[in-house]
Amino acid sequence: MSEELKFHFIVDGDDFTSAGKASVQVKKNLRQLGLSPETIRRVSIAMYEGEINMVIHAGGGVADVTVTEDYIEILLSDKGPGIKDIDQAMQEGFSTASDNIRSLGFGAGMGLPNMKRYTDYMDIKSTVGVGTDITMRVNI
Amino acid sequence: MTVEALTEYGFEAICMPDPDREITGVYIGDLLSWVMGRAKSGDAWLTIMSNINIVAVASLADTSCIILAEGVTLESDVIKTAEAKDINVFSFSGSCYDAAVLLSGLL
């Protein structure tokens, strides 16, 4: 790979049942590029967690994935309510999801921790009332 | 053992698009992020969750199959999605514990 590859996705905020479309598509694309199964697994799980967060909390958003020779970068951007206390949100088990979301098996407070667990670099920029931008990188 | 061999031990195939997939371990859980955080590639995933999101989770976590305990089944649109995404799904009449005990003797 000599050039960067970029994929852009719009994450639909209304459709909970189709959440994961972008990450499943990324998984497919990375497979075609011949990346290792473990790298693909890490990228696609981190992205899925981010996608689900945007659907649950922010009414959707956009996802941009860049594949370079050295790493895969995922940028998630939404115009949702923002995260009040990022340190608290990063704690395993902390969640503000509704009971309805929990009944679907989400809202366990493991989303952001999983994103961190599966990536080599993660940065959260969030402003209450404005939105959240998350950058994640997985080294190849 | 392969996923297909499960049918000989009381696991009923709901859909089996990838019968030759090897089962290398077991993970039990209903909270999807826990499954994505803890299940290993190749695990048989035991759960009672049956909503559409389990298909994406199984695909991304790369589990060898989903086993729905307590006789739980799937809606037809979820089965279609699982088929399309190459996800093996089984139903088991006993509990997750019963299924895990059985699998423990088989793996």
Coordinates of C-alpha atoms in Angstrom, one line a residue, chain A residues 3-139:
Chain A
E3 CA -1.3 5.5 -0.8
E4 CA -3.7 6.1 2.0
L5 CA -7.2 4.5 1.6
K6 CA -10.1 6.4 3.0
F7 CA -13.7 5.2 3.8
H8 CA -16.5 7.6 4.8
F9 CA -19.7 6.4 6.5
I10 CA -22.8 8.2 7.7
V11 CA -24.1 6.5 10.9
D12 CA -27.9 6.7 11.0
G13 CA -29.1 7.7 14.4
D14 CA -32.7 6.4 14.1
D15 CA -32.0 2.9 13.1
F16 CA -30.8 0.9 16.0
T17 CA -31.2 -2.4 14.2
S18 CA -28.9 -1.5 11.4
A19 CA -26.2 -0.1 13.7
G20 CA -23.0 -1.8 12.9
K21 CA -23.3 -1.4 9.1
A22 CA -20.3 0.8 8.8
S23 CA -18.1 -1.5 11.0
V24 CA -19.2 -4.6 9.2
Q25 CA -18.3 -2.9 5.9
V26 CA -14.9 -1.8 7.2
K27 CA -14.3 -5.4 8.3
K28 CA -15.0 -6.5 4.8
N29 CA -12.7 -3.8 3.2
L30 CA -9.8 -4.6 5.6
R31 CA -10.2 -8.3 4.8
Q32 CA -9.8 -7.5 1.1
L33 CA -6.7 -5.6 1.9
G34 CA -5.2 -8.8 3.4
L35 CA -4.7 -7.4 7.0
S36 CA -4.3 -9.9 9.8
P37 CA -7.5 -11.3 11.4
E38 CA -6.5 -9.9 14.8
T39 CA -6.0 -6.4 13.4
I40 CA -9.3 -6.5 11.6
R41 CA -11.0 -7.8 14.8
R42 CA -9.6 -4.9 16.9
V43 CA -10.5 -2.2 14.4
S44 CA -14.0 -3.5 13.7
I45 CA -14.9 -4.0 17.4
A46 CA -13.6 -0.5 18.4
M47 CA -15.5 1.0 15.5
Y48 CA -18.7 -0.9 16.3
E49 CA -18.6 0.3 19.9
G50 CA -18.2 3.9 18.6
E51 CA -21.0 3.5 16.1
I52 CA -23.4 2.1 18.8
N53 CA -22.5 5.0 21.1
M54 CA -23.4 7.5 18.4
V55 CA -26.7 5.8 17.8
I56 CA -27.5 5.5 21.5
H57 CA -26.4 8.9 22.7
A58 CA -25.9 11.3 19.8
G59 CA -28.6 10.6 17.1
G60 CA -25.9 9.4 14.7
G61 CA -22.8 10.9 13.3
V62 CA -20.1 10.3 10.7
A63 CA -17.2 7.8 10.7
D64 CA -14.0 8.2 8.7
V65 CA -11.5 5.4 8.4
T66 CA -8.0 5.9 7.0
V67 CA -5.7 3.0 6.2
T68 CA -2.0 3.8 5.9
E69 CA 1.0 1.6 5.7
D70 CA 1.5 1.8 9.5
Y71 CA -1.9 2.1 11.1
I72 CA -5.6 2.3 10.7
E73 CA -7.2 5.5 11.9
I74 CA -10.9 5.8 12.8
L75 CA -12.4 9.2 13.3
L76 CA -15.9 9.4 14.8
S77 CA -17.7 12.6 14.9
D78 CA -21.2 13.5 16.2
K79 CA -23.2 16.6 17.2
G80 CA -24.8 14.9 20.2
P81 CA -25.0 16.1 23.8
G82 CA -21.3 15.6 24.5
I83 CA -19.6 13.8 27.4
K84 CA -19.7 15.7 30.7
D85 CA -16.9 13.8 32.5
I86 CA -14.7 11.8 30.2
D87 CA -12.8 10.1 33.1
Q88 CA -16.0 8.8 34.5
A89 CA -17.3 7.7 31.1
M90 CA -14.1 5.7 30.6
Q91 CA -14.7 3.6 33.7
E92 CA -15.9 0.1 33.1
G93 CA -19.6 -0.2 34.2
F94 CA -20.4 3.5 34.0
S95 CA -23.3 4.1 31.6
T96 CA -26.1 6.6 31.0
A97 CA -28.0 4.4 28.6
S98 CA -31.7 3.9 29.1
D99 CA -33.4 0.7 30.2
N100 CA -34.7 0.1 26.7
I101 CA -31.1 0.1 25.4
R102 CA -30.0 -2.1 28.2
S103 CA -32.7 -4.6 27.4
L104 CA -31.0 -5.0 24.0
G105 CA -27.8 -6.0 25.6
F106 CA -26.1 -2.6 25.3
G107 CA -25.4 0.0 28.0
A108 CA -23.1 -2.2 30.1
G109 CA -20.7 0.7 30.4
M110 CA -18.1 -1.2 28.4
G111 CA -18.2 0.7 25.1
L112 CA -15.5 3.3 25.6
P113 CA -13.3 0.9 27.7
N114 CA -13.5 -1.6 24.8
M115 CA -12.5 1.1 22.3
K116 CA -9.5 1.8 24.4
R117 CA -8.7 -1.8 25.0
Y118 CA -8.6 -2.6 21.3
T119 CA -6.7 0.4 20.0
D120 CA -3.2 1.6 20.4
Y121 CA -4.2 5.3 20.6
M122 CA -7.4 6.9 21.5
D123 CA -8.3 10.6 22.0
I124 CA -11.7 12.0 23.0
K125 CA -12.6 15.6 22.4
S126 CA -16.0 16.5 23.7
T127 CA -17.9 19.7 24.5
V128 CA -21.3 19.5 26.3
G129 CA -24.0 20.7 24.0
V130 CA -21.8 20.7 20.9
G131 CA -20.7 17.1 20.2
T132 CA -17.9 14.6 20.4
D133 CA -14.9 13.7 18.2
I134 CA -13.0 10.5 18.9
T135 CA -9.8 9.5 17.2
M136 CA -8.6 5.9 17.4
R137 CA -5.6 4.3 15.9
V138 CA -4.6 0.6 15.5
N139 CA -1.0 -0.1 14.5

